[in-house]
XYZ file of C-alpha atoms in Angstrom:
603
model
C 0.112 0.066 0.054
C 2.760 2.361 0.933
C 4.881 3.800 -2.014
C 7.328 5.314 0.585
C 8.099 2.026 2.399
C 8.215 0.274 -0.628
C 10.439 2.186 -2.371
C 12.624 2.257 0.673
C 12.718 -1.519 0.945
C 13.618 -1.655 -2.835
C 16.180 0.923 -3.039
C 17.949 0.368 0.447
C 17.156 -3.028 1.791
C 16.546 -6.130 -0.190
C 12.836 -7.434 0.251
C 11.862 -9.829 2.945
C 9.340 -12.731 2.920
C 5.886 -13.392 4.300
C 5.640 -16.758 5.880
C 2.375 -18.966 6.022
C -0.453 -19.675 8.341
C -4.174 -20.796 8.546
C -7.396 -19.575 10.067
C -9.286 -21.799 12.361
C -12.241 -20.719 14.612
C -11.816 -19.834 18.263
C -13.640 -22.022 20.676
C -16.097 -19.388 21.194
C -19.904 -18.823 20.845
C -19.128 -16.329 18.368
C -18.843 -17.707 14.767
C -16.788 -15.151 13.220
C -13.934 -14.895 15.434
C -10.597 -16.399 14.478
C -7.198 -17.510 15.674
C -4.114 -17.867 13.540
C -1.665 -20.927 13.418
C 1.465 -21.791 11.599
C -0.097 -23.521 8.446
C -0.328 -22.278 5.019
C -3.951 -21.917 3.224
C -4.208 -24.261 0.442
C -6.132 -23.080 -2.690
C -8.736 -25.383 -3.841
C -10.463 -25.306 -7.175
C -14.338 -24.428 -7.145
C -16.318 -27.630 -7.332
C -19.747 -27.475 -8.705
C -22.293 -29.505 -6.369
C -26.098 -30.179 -6.238
C -27.697 -26.710 -5.950
C -30.086 -28.106 -3.624
C -27.379 -28.959 -1.082
C -27.982 -26.170 1.463
C -24.350 -26.280 2.928
C -21.034 -27.643 2.169
C -18.157 -28.309 4.313
C -14.860 -28.232 2.521
C -11.734 -30.071 4.290
C -8.175 -29.516 3.346
C -5.238 -30.205 5.566
C -4.999 -26.732 6.862
C -8.439 -25.167 7.082
C -12.264 -26.073 7.582
C -14.831 -23.694 6.505
C -18.672 -24.326 6.786
C -20.561 -22.043 4.491
C -23.819 -21.843 2.256
C -23.004 -23.735 -1.084
C -22.846 -20.881 -3.766
C -25.154 -21.728 -6.927
C -23.157 -23.139 -9.734
C -22.136 -20.750 -12.494
C -21.522 -21.555 -16.069
C -17.653 -21.709 -16.855
C -16.188 -18.997 -19.055
C -12.726 -18.028 -20.167
C -12.622 -15.770 -17.009
C -12.726 -18.977 -14.793
C -9.275 -19.306 -12.605
C -8.133 -22.817 -12.686
C -5.488 -23.634 -10.082
C -2.073 -24.632 -11.340
C -0.380 -27.457 -10.085
C 2.784 -26.255 -8.043
C 6.305 -27.309 -8.483
C 8.112 -29.172 -5.780
C 10.213 -26.899 -3.742
C 13.794 -26.715 -4.490
C 16.473 -27.060 -2.028
C 17.474 -23.302 -2.168
C 13.790 -22.462 -1.413
C 13.621 -25.031 1.571
C 16.647 -23.455 2.984
C 15.754 -20.009 2.616
C 12.073 -20.801 4.051
C 13.855 -22.203 6.980
C 15.845 -19.056 7.191
C 12.893 -17.002 7.467
C 11.478 -19.393 10.178
C 14.296 -18.337 12.317
C 14.187 -14.817 11.868
C 10.373 -14.939 12.668
C 10.874 -16.776 15.703
C 14.110 -15.937 17.096
C 15.271 -12.571 15.717
C 11.976 -10.712 15.161
C 8.817 -12.455 16.509
C 5.653 -10.595 16.280
C 5.683 -8.946 19.760
C 3.925 -5.897 18.987
C -0.093 -5.479 19.197
C -0.098 -3.878 15.974
C 2.026 -6.313 13.801
C 0.546 -9.555 15.791
C -1.349 -11.506 12.977
C -3.342 -13.307 16.001
C -4.656 -9.838 16.402
C -4.642 -8.032 12.979
C -6.132 -11.006 11.235
C -8.944 -11.605 13.930
C -12.646 -11.569 13.482
C -13.803 -10.161 9.836
C -10.179 -9.146 9.055
C -9.410 -12.610 8.356
C -8.720 -13.499 4.908
C -10.939 -15.798 2.677
C -10.866 -17.706 -0.334
C -11.588 -16.892 -3.965
C -15.387 -16.837 -4.846
C -16.516 -17.424 -8.368
C -19.591 -15.318 -9.499
C -22.300 -16.563 -7.083
C -26.110 -15.224 -7.216
C -27.175 -13.383 -4.065
C -30.507 -13.020 -2.602
C -32.294 -9.517 -1.929
C -33.581 -9.873 1.532
C -35.034 -6.433 1.911
C -36.597 -3.891 -0.212
C -35.474 -3.867 -3.947
C -32.612 -2.759 -5.668
C -32.848 0.633 -7.407
C -32.738 0.654 -11.390
C -30.042 3.105 -11.429
C -27.698 0.589 -9.954
C -27.196 -0.857 -13.206
C -23.486 -1.839 -12.877
C -21.058 -3.284 -10.375
C -19.925 -2.156 -6.949
C -16.252 -3.174 -6.402
C -14.458 -2.860 -2.931
C -10.514 -3.387 -2.546
C -8.699 -4.745 0.488
C -5.876 -6.749 1.976
C -6.288 -10.562 1.868
C -2.954 -12.225 2.555
C -2.505 -15.255 0.382
C -0.352 -16.739 2.865
C -0.861 -15.785 6.464
C 2.223 -14.857 8.357
C 4.349 -16.486 10.867
C 6.279 -13.148 11.563
C 4.941 -9.763 11.840
C 2.287 -8.405 10.024
C 0.551 -5.252 9.379
C -3.066 -4.693 8.147
C -1.759 -2.945 5.092
C 0.587 -5.904 3.861
C -2.013 -8.159 2.437
C -2.479 -9.213 -1.155
C -5.192 -7.193 -2.797
C -8.477 -8.823 -3.291
C -11.487 -7.304 -5.082
C -15.160 -7.880 -3.759
C -17.545 -7.455 -6.651
C -21.446 -7.207 -6.478
C -22.755 -6.922 -9.963
C -26.251 -5.784 -10.169
C -28.497 -6.147 -13.317
C -32.499 -5.669 -13.342
C -32.426 -6.037 -9.674
C -30.454 -8.989 -9.437
C -26.959 -9.144 -7.837
C -23.857 -11.484 -8.172
C -21.087 -11.351 -5.741
C -17.376 -12.425 -7.158
C -14.062 -12.171 -4.911
C -10.879 -12.411 -6.914
C -7.152 -11.600 -6.101
C -5.570 -9.398 -8.296
C -2.931 -11.187 -10.156
C -0.276 -9.045 -9.238
C 3.436 -10.157 -9.937
C 3.735 -10.941 -5.975
C 0.655 -12.893 -6.029
C 1.589 -14.793 -9.127
C 5.098 -15.841 -8.230
C 4.091 -16.807 -4.821
C 1.113 -18.887 -5.861
C 3.125 -20.545 -8.264
C 5.816 -21.266 -5.647
C 3.483 -22.476 -2.935
C 5.116 -20.292 -0.387
C 5.814 -16.541 0.122
C 8.835 -14.932 -1.460
C 8.285 -10.936 -0.982
C 8.496 -9.285 2.182
C 6.021 -7.356 4.258
C 6.982 -3.825 3.818
C 5.087 -2.272 6.613
C 6.004 -4.941 9.097
C 9.035 -6.327 8.159
C 11.734 -4.106 9.144
C 11.403 -3.745 13.001
C 15.077 -2.358 14.209
C 18.442 -2.756 12.834
C 18.895 -6.455 13.348
C 15.524 -7.622 12.024
C 16.182 -5.238 8.853
C 19.436 -6.756 8.282
C 18.505 -10.293 8.430
C 15.470 -9.879 6.299
C 17.420 -7.710 4.033
C 20.154 -10.682 3.578
C 17.661 -13.158 3.163
C 15.598 -11.365 0.513
C 19.024 -10.765 -1.136
C 19.596 -14.347 -1.291
C 16.062 -14.989 -2.849
C 17.181 -12.499 -5.600
C 20.314 -14.386 -6.422
C 18.559 -17.696 -6.442
C 16.149 -16.132 -9.145
C 13.157 -16.437 -7.009
C 11.693 -12.970 -7.968
C 12.976 -9.978 -10.068
C 12.075 -6.696 -8.356
C 11.805 -4.881 -12.027
C 8.392 -6.635 -12.407
C 7.001 -4.762 -9.340
C 6.433 -5.639 -5.530
C 3.185 -3.931 -5.091
C -0.149 -5.547 -3.529
C -2.686 -3.623 -5.457
C -4.699 -3.834 -2.241
C -5.871 -0.075 -1.825
C -8.338 1.202 -4.307
C -9.793 1.102 -7.702
C -10.097 3.658 -10.521
C -12.171 4.281 -13.705
C -10.310 6.579 -16.362
C -9.390 6.519 -20.109
C -11.963 3.690 -20.604
C -10.079 1.435 -18.394
C -10.481 -0.108 -14.886
C -7.490 -0.151 -12.241
C -6.756 -1.902 -8.824
C -4.310 0.600 -7.401
C -1.834 0.342 -4.569
C 0.966 3.114 -4.241
C 3.847 0.980 -4.081
C 3.461 -0.373 -7.647
C 2.155 0.615 -10.946
C -1.662 0.248 -11.657
C -2.898 -3.154 -12.579
C -5.680 -3.202 -15.309
C -8.621 -5.299 -14.425
C -12.240 -6.070 -16.081
C -15.464 -7.581 -15.353
C -16.884 -10.360 -17.542
C -20.546 -10.401 -18.742
C -21.281 -13.081 -15.925
C -19.726 -10.898 -13.348
C -16.137 -12.438 -12.791
C -13.048 -10.440 -12.300
C -10.076 -10.680 -14.600
C -6.520 -9.107 -14.151
C -5.461 -7.929 -17.424
C -1.879 -6.892 -16.257
C 0.501 -4.058 -14.907
C 0.096 -0.978 -16.862
C 2.955 1.639 -17.562
C 1.086 3.757 -19.891
C 2.944 3.068 -22.822
C 6.263 3.264 -20.686
C 5.576 6.851 -19.599
C 4.711 5.751 -15.718
C 7.597 4.624 -13.807
C 7.941 2.909 -10.119
C 4.617 3.769 -8.678
C 1.426 6.099 -8.511
C -0.841 7.082 -5.876
C -3.950 4.771 -5.016
C -6.087 7.932 -4.890
C -5.924 9.758 -8.550
C -8.540 12.242 -8.779
C -11.001 12.359 -11.634
C -12.494 15.439 -13.010
C -15.799 14.371 -14.501
C -16.237 17.599 -16.555
C -13.258 17.010 -18.438
C -12.440 13.179 -18.187
C -8.931 14.061 -16.977
C -7.273 12.232 -14.038
C -4.551 13.652 -11.845
C -2.267 11.800 -9.917
C 1.305 11.760 -8.182
C 4.175 9.455 -6.518
C 6.399 9.878 -3.599
C 9.278 8.021 -2.569
C 12.392 8.171 -0.152
C 14.577 9.784 -2.661
C 14.483 13.287 -4.684
C 12.348 14.130 -5.898
C 10.220 13.382 -2.869
C 7.183 14.153 -4.601
C 6.233 14.113 -8.515
C 2.904 15.231 -10.063
C 1.278 14.267 -13.166
C -1.836 13.907 -15.141
C -3.612 11.828 -17.696
C -5.609 13.333 -20.489
C -9.210 12.317 -21.235
C -7.970 9.432 -23.488
C -5.631 8.069 -20.602
C -2.657 9.183 -22.031
C -0.252 10.151 -19.359
C 1.520 13.725 -19.593
C 4.927 14.740 -18.625
C 6.086 14.607 -15.058
C 6.369 17.507 -12.767
C 9.056 16.954 -10.110
C 8.432 18.961 -6.834
C 11.821 19.674 -5.281
C 10.481 22.195 -2.876
C 9.380 19.219 -0.862
C 12.658 18.908 1.055
C 12.292 15.932 2.885
C 10.390 12.286 2.191
C 6.857 12.676 3.652
C 3.798 9.982 3.701
C 1.648 11.711 1.068
C -1.218 9.129 0.824
C -3.867 11.411 -0.940
C -4.194 14.820 -2.332
C -7.080 16.864 -3.791
C -7.632 18.897 -7.005
C -9.857 22.126 -7.713
C -10.667 23.320 -11.218
C -7.272 25.466 -10.852
C -4.921 23.693 -8.583
C -3.833 20.800 -7.200
C -3.128 20.584 -3.310
C -0.830 18.579 -1.317
C -0.542 18.261 2.455
C 3.125 17.559 3.745
C 2.341 15.757 7.135
C 4.385 14.712 10.039
C 4.531 11.035 9.103
C 7.719 10.339 7.000
C 11.107 8.541 7.137
C 12.255 7.836 10.596
C 15.467 5.694 10.499
C 16.610 6.381 14.126
C 13.445 4.880 15.269
C 14.174 1.716 13.261
C 17.958 1.721 14.328
C 17.558 2.631 17.931
C 13.962 2.045 19.018
C 13.291 -1.297 16.972
C 10.339 0.263 15.120
C 9.428 0.883 11.500
C 11.497 3.234 9.072
C 8.273 4.924 8.635
C 7.032 7.178 11.579
C 5.841 10.429 13.024
C 8.116 13.370 13.758
C 6.474 15.779 16.243
C 8.716 18.571 15.599
C 7.887 18.873 12.004
C 5.362 21.565 11.040
C 2.606 20.371 8.405
C 2.448 22.483 5.257
C -0.105 22.491 2.417
C 1.085 22.908 -1.058
C -0.999 24.334 -4.098
C 0.352 24.271 -7.382
C -1.631 24.914 -10.781
C -2.960 21.746 -11.875
C -1.778 22.272 -15.330
C 1.885 23.313 -14.343
C 4.746 22.308 -16.543
C 7.143 22.966 -13.671
C 7.176 23.747 -10.022
C 8.047 27.303 -10.289
C 4.207 28.616 -9.168
C 4.201 26.065 -6.229
C 3.250 27.528 -2.931
C 3.577 26.182 0.434
C 1.489 27.315 3.782
C 2.477 26.166 7.230
C -0.623 24.423 9.016
C 0.507 23.177 12.255
C -1.020 19.861 13.122
C -2.737 19.283 10.156
C -2.292 15.705 9.203
C -4.616 14.030 6.680
C -4.508 10.472 5.406
C -7.460 11.000 3.014
C -8.641 14.094 1.312
C -12.447 14.479 0.514
C -12.661 17.406 -1.631
C -11.503 20.946 -2.631
C -12.520 23.759 -4.612
C -11.593 27.362 -5.638
C -13.735 30.386 -4.053
C -15.978 32.168 -6.851
C -13.355 35.289 -6.589
C -10.514 32.823 -7.345
C -8.583 33.986 -4.526
C -8.826 31.256 -2.048
C -8.833 27.460 -1.918
C -11.262 25.597 0.239
C -10.212 21.883 1.238
C -12.555 19.122 3.307
C -10.482 16.426 4.940
C -10.300 14.645 8.046
C -7.448 15.739 10.197
C -5.800 12.694 12.247
C -5.133 13.750 15.881
C -2.762 11.582 17.583
C -0.780 11.277 14.463
C 1.839 9.175 16.206
C -0.574 6.099 16.281
C -1.513 6.460 12.600
C 0.362 3.390 11.402
C 0.583 1.188 14.735
C -2.581 1.798 16.865
C -5.283 2.903 14.609
C -7.758 2.099 17.469
C -6.207 5.125 19.257
C -6.417 7.660 16.264
C -9.333 10.179 16.237
C -10.031 11.832 12.951
C -11.735 15.223 12.842
C -13.214 16.520 9.646
C -12.027 19.836 8.846
C -12.796 22.641 6.497
C -9.617 24.515 5.757
C -9.443 27.676 3.719
C -6.248 29.051 2.322
C -6.367 32.870 1.061
C -3.799 32.998 -1.722
C -3.353 36.741 -1.353
C -2.460 36.990 2.392
C -1.301 33.672 3.062
C -3.775 33.327 5.982
C -5.211 29.742 6.781
C -8.523 29.332 8.550
C -9.744 26.053 9.899
C -12.985 24.956 11.143
C -14.055 21.405 12.465
C -17.330 20.026 10.814
C -17.904 17.688 13.677
C -16.535 16.189 16.884
C -17.231 12.574 15.894
C -14.477 10.215 14.771
C -15.028 10.357 10.958
C -12.885 9.004 8.156
C -13.236 7.399 4.511
C -15.343 10.544 3.400
C -16.873 10.625 -0.159
C -18.990 12.954 -2.153
C -20.994 12.742 -5.216
C -18.314 12.016 -7.608
C -19.864 14.650 -10.159
C -18.761 17.451 -7.516
C -14.967 16.528 -7.403
C -13.080 19.629 -7.663
C -16.127 21.774 -7.423
C -17.880 23.362 -4.486
C -19.760 20.517 -2.744
C -22.234 20.617 0.268
C -22.644 16.894 1.382
C -20.117 14.389 2.778
C -20.562 10.824 3.475
C -18.274 9.569 6.222
C -17.710 6.184 7.835
C -17.864 6.366 11.746
C -14.919 4.826 13.521
C -15.794 2.837 16.585
C -12.696 2.891 16.720
C -10.775 2.562 13.400
C -10.355 0.404 11.538
C -13.687 -0.735 12.621
C -16.707 1.024 10.987
C -19.993 1.183 12.956
C -22.089 3.195 10.544
C -22.099 6.118 8.252
C -23.075 9.782 8.525
C -23.928 12.494 6.174
C -22.310 16.155 6.318
C -23.762 19.361 5.377
C -20.352 21.413 5.235
C -22.255 24.424 4.518
C -23.063 24.507 8.031
C -19.495 24.644 9.162
C -19.544 28.495 8.664
C -21.983 28.656 11.417
C -19.784 26.934 13.705
C -22.340 24.030 14.214
C -21.926 20.244 14.203
C -22.599 19.539 10.392
C -23.899 15.988 10.805
C -27.558 16.020 9.265
C -28.344 12.118 9.050
C -26.990 8.942 10.659
C -27.011 5.202 10.147
C -25.545 3.048 12.728
C -25.549 -0.530 11.543
C -26.294 -2.017 14.931
C -24.488 -4.141 18.142
C -21.651 -6.207 16.249
C -22.456 -5.030 12.935
C -19.511 -3.003 10.981
C -19.257 -1.663 7.515
C -16.554 0.175 5.176
C -15.975 3.124 3.328
C -19.272 4.613 1.812
C -19.915 5.395 -1.725
C -22.223 7.666 -3.382
C -24.306 6.443 -6.397
C -26.343 9.383 -8.185
C -29.943 8.440 -9.089
C -29.634 10.268 -12.253
C -26.087 11.396 -13.295
C -27.107 12.566 -16.641
C -29.473 15.206 -15.577
C -27.733 18.446 -14.847
C -30.792 19.595 -12.757
C -30.682 16.863 -10.091
C -29.657 17.695 -6.573
C -26.466 16.968 -5.156
C -27.612 14.280 -2.752
C -30.245 12.666 -4.860
C -28.914 9.190 -4.981
C -27.939 6.401 -2.681
C -24.973 5.285 -0.482
C -23.867 1.938 -0.687
C -21.585 -0.538 1.424
C -20.700 -3.904 2.687
C -21.666 -4.598 6.273
C -20.874 -7.589 8.453
C -22.686 -8.662 11.413
C -20.090 -10.360 13.735
C -23.139 -12.088 15.845
C -24.062 -14.083 12.895
C -21.049 -14.405 10.656
C -22.993 -12.870 7.828
C -22.253 -10.207 5.578
C -24.721 -7.680 3.539
C -24.778 -5.261 0.726
C -26.548 -2.100 2.003
C -28.049 0.601 -0.118
C -29.329 3.590 1.989
C -31.180 6.660 0.607
C -28.892 9.535 0.620
C -31.380 12.241 1.111
C -33.262 10.460 4.123
C -32.632 11.853 7.481
C -31.677 8.392 8.884
C -30.030 7.077 5.544
C -32.813 4.580 5.110
C -32.169 1.174 3.988
C -34.055 0.706 0.587
C -32.344 -2.611 -0.077
C -30.372 -5.305 1.648
C -28.387 -8.017 -0.275
C -27.403 -11.166 1.541
C -24.206 -12.198 0.523
C -23.296 -15.862 -0.054
C -20.410 -15.555 2.209
C -18.597 -13.198 4.459
C -16.757 -10.111 2.757
C -13.801 -9.232 5.063
C -13.113 -5.467 6.021
C -11.247 -3.560 3.579
C -10.324 -0.482 2.017
C -11.826 1.753 -0.811
C -14.007 0.990 -3.887
C -16.300 2.420 -6.401
C -19.364 1.897 -8.378
C -19.012 1.279 -12.270
C -22.157 1.841 -14.293
C -22.796 -1.027 -16.970
C -22.216 1.470 -19.762
C -18.633 2.477 -18.562
C -18.332 -1.417 -18.010
C -19.018 -1.905 -21.704
C -16.620 0.559 -22.831
C -13.584 -1.203 -21.179
C -10.599 -1.880 -23.275
């Protein structure tokens, strides 16, 4: 997920390795609770059985799962068939044994934030792939405007680690619910990244956990040496990318991409029956090198996409864009960013691109002397907002404004004021930023409305609500334009999300709480990032909030997952449709809704 850590790893330290394990249920009354053992999950082919059979129990040497039997689907060219793995070679056996020694004796997962028994508990535990499977609408009916697919990305480790593991380290898995004529089909597939492919063929982990694999100098040296040995043994080639594609998705230039900021985008497509195919790693005709943000911004008026990459060596920030045809334009290196910073997201207006230089960055002293990660918080650093013309060809017009304590991981939206003399940005500010990467349960995100006066340099900030809110989204048609409504996830605490709220940011000027609608999922029920789908996107007269908010929601009491559709205009975000999913969907990161008309255009 992290370009910064990944680039550091690839340029300074040789890669490390993931080791494997399996999930087994706790002896508990809660059916969704899991613990982790040191056995690898074996991939099994999907088997069509009698659809009248209500349940099935699949036994392997490593995992037992009892769940409703999916209805069989006709095979298509997109069906993924398991490949026979080669027997491990003697060098592979020796290197895997070395990795076990590192994980058990040199760097065991002692910290709460990298202990897989905690990180992969409950509905954070990974699942197997699921071929297209019909779902049941158990409440209401699916609106006709939901004609397309909601796809959400998230981490789902192919091999569960014996050693340290961070939530951001899992292989990308896409969970797609394809909707047509009121019927829904769920499909879950791994993104076939280079990392996933070589590890799947090898039958064991090869590449390292970037976020959790370099805890202290000794561990970093040991894992670096091991990865160098794997490289020399020909087990992987870092030129082909080391990313996970586990963070987000984007549709532009008539292509659909799975994104992770430590690598290039991976082009994907949906088949007519709802299956997900990985087309391949995409470098835009050789014009995109190394990596790209997982949060590109799309201007629906122009069809352009705007993006950036960041890393541990100068230029620490590089800005670029794609035209309406998806053609990448020249890089704009930003050398006025004088030290590496963790830039996960940014914002655009019609005139500018807006970056926030936060307090999280390279922290080698903590790694060497504190046994921590090379990425961490610097409390002495003063945050800055950088504004550059969005069609800039160099950084000569880049301006920086100091904004102490303004640490954002995600940006919601930004726009120009009518007179053109100020830029307004809405984003969740992370309080207690030192816990952002290791104890998200201690983090509180406060949505703020920030105004930057371009004439005077004065920055004013107003909180929109006191609640712990993140993963905020808007009506996509209002990206880079003045917007009124935000739909944000309620942390309870993060990374679990207990509900969604609707904010009216125009009320922020009145110094009032801006929440105007709330939907709490219920005891033991948690969801993910909401996404707004307009009811009639082609009608320019439609109101900004005329549409639906969708999300996956999991009930930890029953072990069931649902896809919820909520009325965005109602004061309680009323549920207009609920789809029972054939098996649980783990908690994840970001997603989007792609209309059928757009799916039909995919290249």
